[in-house]
PDB file of C-alpha atoms and ligand atoms in Angstrom:
ATOM      1  CA  MET A   1     103.974  83.635 107.612  1.00 87.00           C
ATOM      2  CA  ARG A   2     100.667  84.541 109.257  1.00 97.00           C
ATOM      3  CA  LYS A   3     100.368  86.538 112.481  1.00 97.00           C
ATOM      4  CA  GLU A   4      97.217  86.560 114.544  1.00 97.00           C
ATOM      5  CA  ILE A   5      96.014  90.069 115.397  1.00 97.00           C
ATOM      6  CA  MET A   6      92.811  90.256 117.460  1.00 96.00           C
ATOM      7  CA  GLY A   7      91.448  87.018 116.017  1.00 97.00           C
ATOM      8  CA  VAL A   8      92.388  87.603 112.364  1.00 98.00           C
ATOM      9  CA  SER A   9      95.474  85.903 110.904  1.00 98.00           C
ATOM     10  CA  PHE A  10      97.338  88.410 108.728  1.00 98.00           C
ATOM     11  CA  ASP A  11      99.997  87.637 106.136  1.00 98.00           C
ATOM     12  CA  ASP A  12     103.183  89.385 107.229  1.00 98.00           C
ATOM     13  CA  VAL A  13     104.227  90.535 103.759  1.00 98.00           C
ATOM     14  CA  THR A  14     105.529  93.638 102.025  1.00 97.00           C
ATOM     15  CA  LEU A  15     103.562  95.148  99.136  1.00 98.00           C
ATOM     16  CA  PRO A  16     105.804  93.596  96.408  1.00 98.00           C
ATOM     17  CA  GLN A  17     105.551  90.188  98.112  1.00 98.00           C
ATOM     18  CA  ALA A  18     101.772  90.519  98.283  1.00 98.00           C
ATOM     19  CA  ILE A  19     101.538  91.421  94.567  1.00 98.00           C
ATOM     20  CA  ALA A  20     103.755  88.472  93.603  1.00 98.00           C
ATOM     21  CA  ALA A  21     101.648  86.101  95.733  1.00 98.00           C
ATOM     22  CA  GLY A  22      98.450  87.523  94.203  1.00 98.00           C
ATOM     23  CA  GLU A  23      99.793  86.992  90.690  1.00 98.00           C
ATOM     24  CA  GLU A  24     100.652  83.371  91.504  1.00 98.00           C
ATOM     25  CA  LEU A  25      97.127  82.750  92.785  1.00 98.00           C
ATOM     26  CA  ALA A  26      95.631  84.449  89.713  1.00 98.00           C
ATOM     27  CA  LYS A  27      97.628  82.176  87.401  1.00 97.00           C
ATOM     28  CA  GLY A  28      96.939  79.065  89.489  1.00 93.00           C
ATOM     29  CA  PRO A  29      94.321  76.419  88.881  1.00 95.00           C
ATOM     30  CA  GLY A  30      92.248  77.035  92.019  1.00 96.00           C
ATOM     31  CA  CYS A  31      89.961  79.786  93.282  1.00 98.00           C
ATOM     32  CA  ALA A  32      91.232  81.995  96.095  1.00 98.00           C
ATOM     33  CA  TYR A  33      90.158  85.318  97.526  1.00 98.00           C
ATOM     34  CA  VAL A  34      92.025  88.207  99.106  1.00 98.00           C
ATOM     35  CA  VAL A  35      90.759  90.245 102.044  1.00 98.00           C
ATOM     36  CA  THR A  36      92.132  93.589 103.208  1.00 98.00           C
ATOM     37  CA  PRO A  37      90.922  94.034 106.791  1.00 97.00           C
ATOM     38  CA  ASN A  38      91.177  97.368 108.585  1.00 94.00           C
ATOM     39  CA  PRO A  39      90.323  97.710 112.310  1.00 93.00           C
ATOM     40  CA  GLU A  40      86.640  98.146 111.484  1.00 92.00           C
ATOM     41  CA  ILE A  41      86.583  94.809 109.661  1.00 95.00           C
ATOM     42  CA  VAL A  42      88.552  93.065 112.435  1.00 96.00           C
ATOM     43  CA  ASN A  43      85.974  94.369 114.923  1.00 94.00           C
ATOM     44  CA  MET A  44      83.152  92.940 112.799  1.00 96.00           C
ATOM     45  CA  ALA A  45      84.927  89.571 112.829  1.00 97.00           C
ATOM     46  CA  ARG A  46      85.255  89.709 116.629  1.00 95.00           C
ATOM     47  CA  GLN A  47      81.494  90.006 116.864  1.00 96.00           C
ATOM     48  CA  ASP A  48      80.686  87.464 114.157  1.00 98.00           C
ATOM     49  CA  PRO A  49      82.810  84.277 114.221  1.00 97.00           C
ATOM     50  CA  ALA A  50      81.366  83.063 110.900  1.00 98.00           C
ATOM     51  CA  TYR A  51      82.612  86.268 109.260  1.00 98.00           C
ATOM     52  CA  GLY A  52      85.970  85.813 111.042  1.00 98.00           C
ATOM     53  CA  ALA A  53      86.232  82.326 109.516  1.00 98.00           C
ATOM     54  CA  ILE A  54      85.637  83.810 106.050  1.00 98.00           C
ATOM     55  CA  LEU A  55      88.485  86.305 106.618  1.00 98.00           C
ATOM     56  CA  ASN A  56      90.835  83.606 107.897  1.00 98.00           C
ATOM     57  CA  GLY A  57      89.924  81.360 104.960  1.00 98.00           C
ATOM     58  CA  ALA A  58      91.304  83.866 102.455  1.00 98.00           C
ATOM     59  CA  GLY A  59      94.337  83.057 100.312  1.00 98.00           C
ATOM     60  CA  LEU A  60      95.848  86.359 101.344  1.00 98.00           C
ATOM     61  CA  VAL A  61      94.954  88.513 104.371  1.00 98.00           C
ATOM     62  CA  LEU A  62      96.485  91.968 103.957  1.00 98.00           C
ATOM     63  CA  PRO A  63      96.725  94.597 106.729  1.00 97.00           C
ATOM     64  CA  ASP A  64      94.976  97.519 105.075  1.00 94.00           C
ATOM     65  CA  GLY A  65      94.790  99.954 107.992  1.00 85.00           C
ATOM     66  CA  ILE A  66      97.520 101.649 110.000  1.00 90.00           C
ATOM     67  CA  GLY A  67      95.428 100.708 113.069  1.00 92.00           C
ATOM     68  CA  VAL A  68      96.128  97.018 112.386  1.00 96.00           C
ATOM     69  CA  VAL A  69      99.865  97.720 112.196  1.00 96.00           C
ATOM     70  CA  HIS A  70      99.743  99.626 115.509  1.00 95.00           C
ATOM     71  CA  ALA A  71      97.718  96.853 117.173  1.00 97.00           C
ATOM     72  CA  ALA A  72     100.220  94.249 115.930  1.00 97.00           C
ATOM     73  CA  LYS A  73     103.033  96.203 117.575  1.00 97.00           C
ATOM     74  CA  ILE A  74     101.106  96.550 120.834  1.00 96.00           C
ATOM     75  CA  LEU A  75     100.456  92.783 120.835  1.00 97.00           C
ATOM     76  CA  GLY A  76     104.182  92.037 120.411  1.00 96.00           C
ATOM     77  CA  THR A  77     103.682  90.459 116.969  1.00 96.00           C
ATOM     78  CA  PRO A  78     104.737  93.328 114.682  1.00 97.00           C
ATOM     79  CA  LEU A  79     103.963  93.257 110.967  1.00 98.00           C
ATOM     80  CA  GLN A  80     106.368  94.490 108.289  1.00 97.00           C
ATOM     81  CA  GLY A  81     103.956  97.283 107.456  1.00 95.00           C
ATOM     82  CA  ARG A  82     100.681  98.322 105.985  1.00 95.00           C
ATOM     83  CA  VAL A  83      99.595  96.859 102.645  1.00 97.00           C
ATOM     84  CA  PRO A  84      96.747  99.072 101.399  1.00 95.00           C
ATOM     85  CA  GLY A  85      94.249  97.172  99.273  1.00 97.00           C
ATOM     86  CA  ILE A  86      94.348  99.850  96.576  1.00 96.00           C
ATOM     87  CA  ASP A  87      98.157  99.601  96.237  1.00 97.00           C
ATOM     88  CA  PHE A  88      97.889  95.818  95.986  1.00 98.00           C
ATOM     89  CA  ALA A  89      95.170  96.173  93.325  1.00 98.00           C
ATOM     90  CA  THR A  90      97.151  98.733  91.328  1.00 98.00           C
ATOM     91  CA  GLY A  91     100.276  96.564  91.409  1.00 98.00           C
ATOM     92  CA  LEU A  92      98.272  93.545  90.306  1.00 98.00           C
ATOM     93  CA  VAL A  93      96.680  95.520  87.446  1.00 98.00           C
ATOM     94  CA  ALA A  94     100.172  96.390  86.151  1.00 98.00           C
ATOM     95  CA  ARG A  95     101.138  92.707  86.203  1.00 98.00           C
ATOM     96  CA  MET A  96      97.863  91.693  84.516  1.00 98.00           C
ATOM     97  CA  ALA A  97      98.438  94.204  81.730  1.00 98.00           C
ATOM     98  CA  GLU A  98     101.773  92.482  81.060  1.00 98.00           C
ATOM     99  CA  THR A  99     100.619  88.898  81.321  1.00 97.00           C
ATOM    100  CA  GLY A 100      97.206  89.166  79.622  1.00 97.00           C
ATOM    101  CA  LEU A 101      95.167  88.005  82.631  1.00 98.00           C
ATOM    102  CA  ARG A 102      91.519  89.087  82.369  1.00 98.00           C
ATOM    103  CA  LEU A 103      90.016  91.488  84.937  1.00 98.00           C
ATOM    104  CA  TYR A 104      86.341  91.890  85.902  1.00 99.00           C
ATOM    105  CA  LEU A 105      85.216  94.915  87.938  1.00 98.00           C
ATOM    106  CA  LEU A 106      82.261  94.345  90.262  1.00 98.00           C
ATOM    107  CA  GLY A 107      80.736  96.922  92.592  1.00 98.00           C
ATOM    108  CA  ALA A 108      79.854 100.541  93.312  1.00 98.00           C
ATOM    109  CA  LYS A 109      77.001 102.575  91.837  1.00 98.00           C
ATOM    110  CA  PRO A 110      75.912 102.082  88.209  1.00 98.00           C
ATOM    111  CA  GLY A 111      78.429 103.584  85.791  1.00 98.00           C
ATOM    112  CA  VAL A 112      81.335 103.702  88.260  1.00 98.00           C
ATOM    113  CA  ALA A 113      82.925 100.366  87.271  1.00 98.00           C
ATOM    114  CA  GLU A 114      82.727 101.343  83.573  1.00 98.00           C
ATOM    115  CA  GLN A 115      84.443 104.672  84.273  1.00 98.00           C
ATOM    116  CA  ALA A 116      87.059 102.904  86.410  1.00 98.00           C
ATOM    117  CA  ALA A 117      87.705 100.476  83.523  1.00 98.00           C
ATOM    118  CA  GLU A 118      88.157 103.350  81.085  1.00 98.00           C
ATOM    119  CA  ASN A 119      90.632 105.115  83.387  1.00 98.00           C
ATOM    120  CA  LEU A 120      92.601 101.917  84.051  1.00 98.00           C
ATOM    121  CA  LYS A 121      92.871 101.290  80.317  1.00 98.00           C
ATOM    122  CA  GLN A 122      94.232 104.809  79.835  1.00 97.00           C
ATOM    123  CA  THR A 123      97.159 104.019  82.130  1.00 97.00           C
ATOM    124  CA  HIS A 124      97.472 100.365  81.015  1.00 98.00           C
ATOM    125  CA  PRO A 125      96.500 100.139  77.324  1.00 97.00           C
ATOM    126  CA  ASN A 126      97.147  96.374  77.269  1.00 98.00           C
ATOM    127  CA  LEU A 127      94.899  95.631  80.228  1.00 98.00           C
ATOM    128  CA  ILE A 128      91.951  93.342  79.406  1.00 98.00           C
ATOM    129  CA  VAL A 129      88.834  94.369  81.320  1.00 98.00           C
ATOM    130  CA  CYS A 130      86.477  91.570  80.341  1.00 98.00           C
ATOM    131  CA  GLY A 131      83.384  92.907  82.104  1.00 98.00           C
ATOM    132  CA  THR A 132      81.820  95.208  84.691  1.00 98.00           C
ATOM    133  CA  HIS A 133      78.756  95.096  86.961  1.00 98.00           C
ATOM    134  CA  ASP A 134      77.408  97.537  89.530  1.00 98.00           C
ATOM    135  CA  GLY A 135      77.171  96.501  93.182  1.00 98.00           C
ATOM    136  CA  TYR A 136      73.464  97.078  93.791  1.00 98.00           C
ATOM    137  CA  PHE A 137      72.032  93.774  92.567  1.00 97.00           C
ATOM    138  CA  GLN A 138      69.250  91.762  94.257  1.00 96.00           C
ATOM    139  CA  ASP A 139      70.249  88.261  93.139  1.00 95.00           C
ATOM    140  CA  ALA A 140      73.868  87.230  93.591  1.00 95.00           C
ATOM    141  CA  ALA A 141      73.898  84.043  91.500  1.00 95.00           C
ATOM    142  CA  PRO A 142      73.284  85.739  88.088  1.00 97.00           C
ATOM    143  CA  VAL A 143      76.190  88.088  88.822  1.00 98.00           C
ATOM    144  CA  ALA A 144      78.488  85.106  89.363  1.00 98.00           C
ATOM    145  CA  GLU A 145      77.225  83.677  86.057  1.00 98.00           C
ATOM    146  CA  ALA A 146      77.987  86.953  84.269  1.00 98.00           C
ATOM    147  CA  VAL A 147      81.560  86.853  85.598  1.00 98.00           C
ATOM    148  CA  LYS A 148      81.890  83.256  84.433  1.00 98.00           C
ATOM    149  CA  ALA A 149      80.597  84.106  80.967  1.00 98.00           C
ATOM    150  CA  ALA A 150      83.210  86.870  80.750  1.00 98.00           C
ATOM    151  CA  GLN A 151      85.958  84.298  81.480  1.00 98.00           C
ATOM    152  CA  ALA A 152      87.595  86.461  84.101  1.00 98.00           C
ATOM    153  CA  ASP A 153      90.836  85.411  85.792  1.00 98.00           C
ATOM    154  CA  VAL A 154      90.634  88.102  88.490  1.00 98.00           C
ATOM    155  CA  VAL A 155      87.618  89.916  89.956  1.00 99.00           C
ATOM    156  CA  PHE A 156      87.823  93.128  91.982  1.00 98.00           C
ATOM    157  CA  VAL A 157      84.837  92.862  94.342  1.00 98.00           C
ATOM    158  CA  CYS A 158      83.936  96.316  95.677  1.00 98.00           C
ATOM    159  CA  LEU A 159      80.712  95.920  97.642  1.00 98.00           C
ATOM    160  CA  GLY A 160      81.917  97.181 101.043  1.00 97.00           C
ATOM    161  CA  ALA A 161      82.460  94.966 104.104  1.00 97.00           C
ATOM    162  CA  PRO A 162      81.094  92.491 105.128  1.00 98.00           C
ATOM    163  CA  LYS A 163      79.083  92.014 101.917  1.00 98.00           C
ATOM    164  CA  GLN A 164      82.097  91.647  99.608  1.00 98.00           C
ATOM    165  CA  GLU A 165      83.873  88.996 101.729  1.00 98.00           C
ATOM    166  CA  ARG A 166      80.673  86.970 102.113  1.00 98.00           C
ATOM    167  CA  TRP A 167      80.019  87.202  98.374  1.00 98.00           C
ATOM    168  CA  MET A 168      83.558  86.074  97.493  1.00 98.00           C
ATOM    169  CA  ALA A 169      83.438  83.099  99.876  1.00 98.00           C
ATOM    170  CA  GLU A 170      80.019  81.922  98.688  1.00 98.00           C
ATOM    171  CA  TYR A 171      80.055  82.737  94.974  1.00 98.00           C
ATOM    172  CA  GLY A 172      83.783  82.862  94.183  1.00 98.00           C
ATOM    173  CA  PRO A 173      84.003  79.248  92.895  1.00 98.00           C
ATOM    174  CA  ALA A 174      80.905  79.762  90.696  1.00 98.00           C
ATOM    175  CA  THR A 175      82.598  82.679  88.888  1.00 98.00           C
ATOM    176  CA  GLY A 176      85.309  80.404  87.468  1.00 98.00           C
ATOM    177  CA  ALA A 177      87.851  83.132  88.323  1.00 98.00           C
ATOM    178  CA  HIS A 178      91.125  82.178  90.010  1.00 98.00           C
ATOM    179  CA  LEU A 179      91.367  85.220  92.274  1.00 98.00           C
ATOM    180  CA  LEU A 180      88.791  87.547  93.807  1.00 98.00           C
ATOM    181  CA  VAL A 181      89.906  90.634  95.717  1.00 98.00           C
ATOM    182  CA  GLY A 182      87.672  92.501  98.195  1.00 98.00           C
ATOM    183  CA  LEU A 183      88.474  96.192  97.820  1.00 98.00           C
ATOM    184  CA  GLY A 184      85.752  98.386  99.359  1.00 96.00           C
ATOM    185  CA  GLY A 185      85.619 101.821  97.759  1.00 95.00           C
ATOM    186  CA  VAL A 186      88.493 101.307  95.314  1.00 97.00           C
ATOM    187  CA  LEU A 187      86.373 101.590  92.141  1.00 98.00           C
ATOM    188  CA  ASP A 188      85.219 105.044  93.275  1.00 97.00           C
ATOM    189  CA  VAL A 189      88.884 106.066  93.474  1.00 96.00           C
ATOM    190  CA  TYR A 190      89.754 104.540  90.065  1.00 98.00           C
ATOM    191  CA  ALA A 191      86.709 106.265  88.551  1.00 98.00           C
ATOM    192  CA  GLY A 192      87.942 109.587  89.943  1.00 95.00           C
ATOM    193  CA  ASN A 193      84.896 110.133  92.189  1.00 93.00           C
ATOM    194  CA  VAL A 194      86.841 109.887  95.455  1.00 88.00           C
ATOM    195  CA  LYS A 195      90.338 111.297  95.896  1.00 85.00           C
ATOM    196  CA  ARG A 196      93.025 109.348  97.701  1.00 85.00           C
ATOM    197  CA  ALA A 197      95.206 111.086 100.289  1.00 86.00           C
ATOM    198  CA  PRO A 198      98.436 112.633  98.914  1.00 88.00           C
ATOM    199  CA  ALA A 199     101.545 110.449  99.309  1.00 88.00           C
ATOM    200  CA  VAL A 200     102.861 112.455 102.304  1.00 87.00           C
ATOM    201  CA  TRP A 201      99.680 111.785 104.283  1.00 87.00           C
ATOM    202  CA  GLN A 202      99.900 108.092 103.345  1.00 84.00           C
ATOM    203  CA  LYS A 203     103.541 107.886 104.485  1.00 82.00           C
ATOM    204  CA  LEU A 204     102.675 109.481 107.820  1.00 83.00           C
ATOM    205  CA  GLY A 205      99.916 106.925 108.342  1.00 81.00           C
ATOM    206  CA  LEU A 206      97.272 109.657 108.192  1.00 85.00           C
ATOM    207  CA  GLU A 207      95.234 108.441 105.231  1.00 85.00           C
ATOM    208  CA  TRP A 208      92.272 107.797 107.581  1.00 83.00           C
ATOM    209  CA  CYS A 209      92.433 111.447 108.699  1.00 85.00           C
ATOM    210  CA  TYR A 210      92.398 112.726 105.104  1.00 87.00           C
ATOM    211  CA  ARG A 211      89.412 110.497 104.335  1.00 84.00           C
ATOM    212  CA  LEU A 212      87.580 111.806 107.373  1.00 84.00           C
ATOM    213  CA  LEU A 213      88.148 115.428 106.346  1.00 86.00           C
ATOM    214  CA  HIS A 214      86.696 114.711 102.890  1.00 86.00           C
ATOM    215  CA  GLN A 215      83.889 112.390 103.994  1.00 84.00           C
ATOM    216  CA  PRO A 216      82.883 113.695 107.468  1.00 86.00           C
ATOM    217  CA  SER A 217      79.973 111.232 107.485  1.00 84.00           C
ATOM    218  CA  ARG A 218      82.548 108.511 108.299  1.00 81.00           C
ATOM    219  CA  ILE A 219      83.069 109.935 111.806  1.00 79.00           C
ATOM    220  CA  GLY A 220      80.768 107.340 113.440  1.00 78.00           C
ATOM    221  CA  ARG A 221      82.752 104.493 111.864  1.00 74.00           C
ATOM    222  CA  MET A 222      86.132 106.002 112.699  1.00 75.00           C
ATOM    223  CA  ALA A 223      85.350 106.972 116.287  1.00 77.00           C
ATOM    224  CA  LYS A 224      85.707 103.292 117.183  1.00 77.00           C
ATOM    225  CA  LEU A 225      89.329 103.101 116.046  1.00 81.00           C
ATOM    226  CA  PRO A 226      91.077 104.371 119.202  1.00 85.00           C
ATOM    227  CA  LEU A 227      89.045 101.781 121.110  1.00 87.00           C
ATOM    228  CA  PHE A 228      90.573  99.116 118.873  1.00 91.00           C
ATOM    229  CA  LEU A 229      94.055  99.956 120.175  1.00 92.00           C
ATOM    230  CA  VAL A 230      92.807 100.013 123.774  1.00 91.00           C
ATOM    231  CA  GLU A 231      91.364  96.520 123.164  1.00 93.00           C
ATOM    232  CA  ALA A 232      94.727  95.386 121.743  1.00 95.00           C
ATOM    233  CA  ALA A 233      96.516  96.623 124.884  1.00 94.00           C
ATOM    234  CA  ARG A 234      93.935  94.797 127.030  1.00 94.00           C
ATOM    235  CA  GLU A 235      94.440  91.573 125.058  1.00 93.00           C
ATOM    236  CA  LYS A 236      98.219  91.877 125.439  1.00 93.00           C
ATOM    237  CA  ARG A 237      97.849  92.240 129.228  1.00 92.00           C
ATOM    238  CA  LYS A 238      95.550  89.179 129.277  1.00 88.00           C
ATOM    239  CA  LYS A 239      98.105  87.113 127.377  1.00 81.00           C
ATOM    240  CA  GLY A 240     100.811  88.331 129.756  1.00 73.00           C
TER     241      GLY A 240
HETATM  242  N1  UDP B 301      78.605  99.222  97.597  1.00 61.01           N
HETATM  243  C1  UDP B 301      78.051  98.361  96.650  1.00 61.01           C
HETATM  244  N2  UDP B 301      76.941  97.653  96.986  1.00 61.01           N
HETATM  245  C2  UDP B 301      76.359  97.743  98.212  1.00 61.01           C
HETATM  246  C3  UDP B 301      76.953  98.599  99.179  1.00 61.01           C
HETATM  247  C4  UDP B 301      78.091  99.320  98.826  1.00 61.01           C
HETATM  248  O1  UDP B 301      78.549  98.251  95.540  1.00 61.01           O
HETATM  249  O2  UDP B 301      75.350  97.073  98.441  1.00 61.01           O
HETATM  250  C5  UDP B 301      79.819  99.963  97.223  1.00 61.01           C
HETATM  251  C6  UDP B 301      79.770 101.455  97.449  1.00 61.01           C
HETATM  252  O3  UDP B 301      79.119 102.090  96.343  1.00 61.01           O
HETATM  253  C7  UDP B 301      81.238 101.791  97.534  1.00 61.01           C
HETATM  254  C8  UDP B 301      81.829 100.529  98.190  1.00 61.01           C
HETATM  255  O4  UDP B 301      80.865  99.517  98.026  1.00 61.01           O
HETATM  256  O5  UDP B 301      81.784 101.927  96.246  1.00 61.01           O
HETATM  257  C9  UDP B 301      82.068 100.651  99.700  1.00 61.01           C
HETATM  258  O6  UDP B 301      82.824 101.715  99.963  1.00 61.01           O
HETATM  259  P1  UDP B 301      83.356 102.054 101.428  1.00 61.01           P
HETATM  260  O7  UDP B 301      84.014 103.359 101.304  1.00 61.01           O
HETATM  261  O8  UDP B 301      82.285 101.882 102.467  1.00 61.01           O
HETATM  262  O9  UDP B 301      84.363 100.873 101.660  1.00 61.01           O
HETATM  263  P2  UDP B 301      85.776 100.912 102.362  1.00 61.01           P
HETATM  264  O10 UDP B 301      86.737 101.404 101.327  1.00 61.01           O
HETATM  265  O11 UDP B 301      85.657 101.774 103.576  1.00 61.01           O
HETATM  266  O12 UDP B 301      85.945  99.453 102.694  1.00 61.01           O
END
């Protein structure tokens, strides 16, 4: 079931449910994409309806940020919990290693996707990574062709928002893949360049705080988050 939070319709699913749904889409005949909006992405959609339509057109819309979960509660439409994009991706990788689905890694600086592939294959020796490409290309169409030539079933698209969602919506069908997943900085984490918050911080909903301490340059982006909750409270009052 989908719940509308500040203009974006989120799937109200647990992490295992999300992984199972992702696997179904990856095995299916069509071409779907997954988005993992945090408050920053929801705010972008509020300012750009065309981008909002791309988010709402996804096969799965997962609440990546704790801010989305808080806003949902404030709005009186609570979600079961946070589904971080990286946890979804990691769960899907485990399933792909078992089923033989082919994974393509797209995004980040040159060399990062290759390193990420190597590390993933260390933990999942049966995983098929059928190709990689960095995220700093000029022409998008040849990249879609490269994915198609690699016969990928699933593509992790890590170009940052809003670029990755726009790319998936426009070029997804041309890749021939069944599932594309927009994952921001996940390849940097898989490559070992960026550390994820320890589990305790994640459980306490403080992953954003850990990220800020390690990448202080994100302060401008994060300063807008409290405002997001104020906006949610305002919207709730409007709706009565
Ligand atoms: N990136 C890219 N192409 C671009 C811009 C960004 O591949 O044109 C990559 C960047 O190297 C990083 C990721 O996209 O790996 C964005 O990371 P960020 O931390 O901003 O995303 P978040 O996890 O916050 O969504």
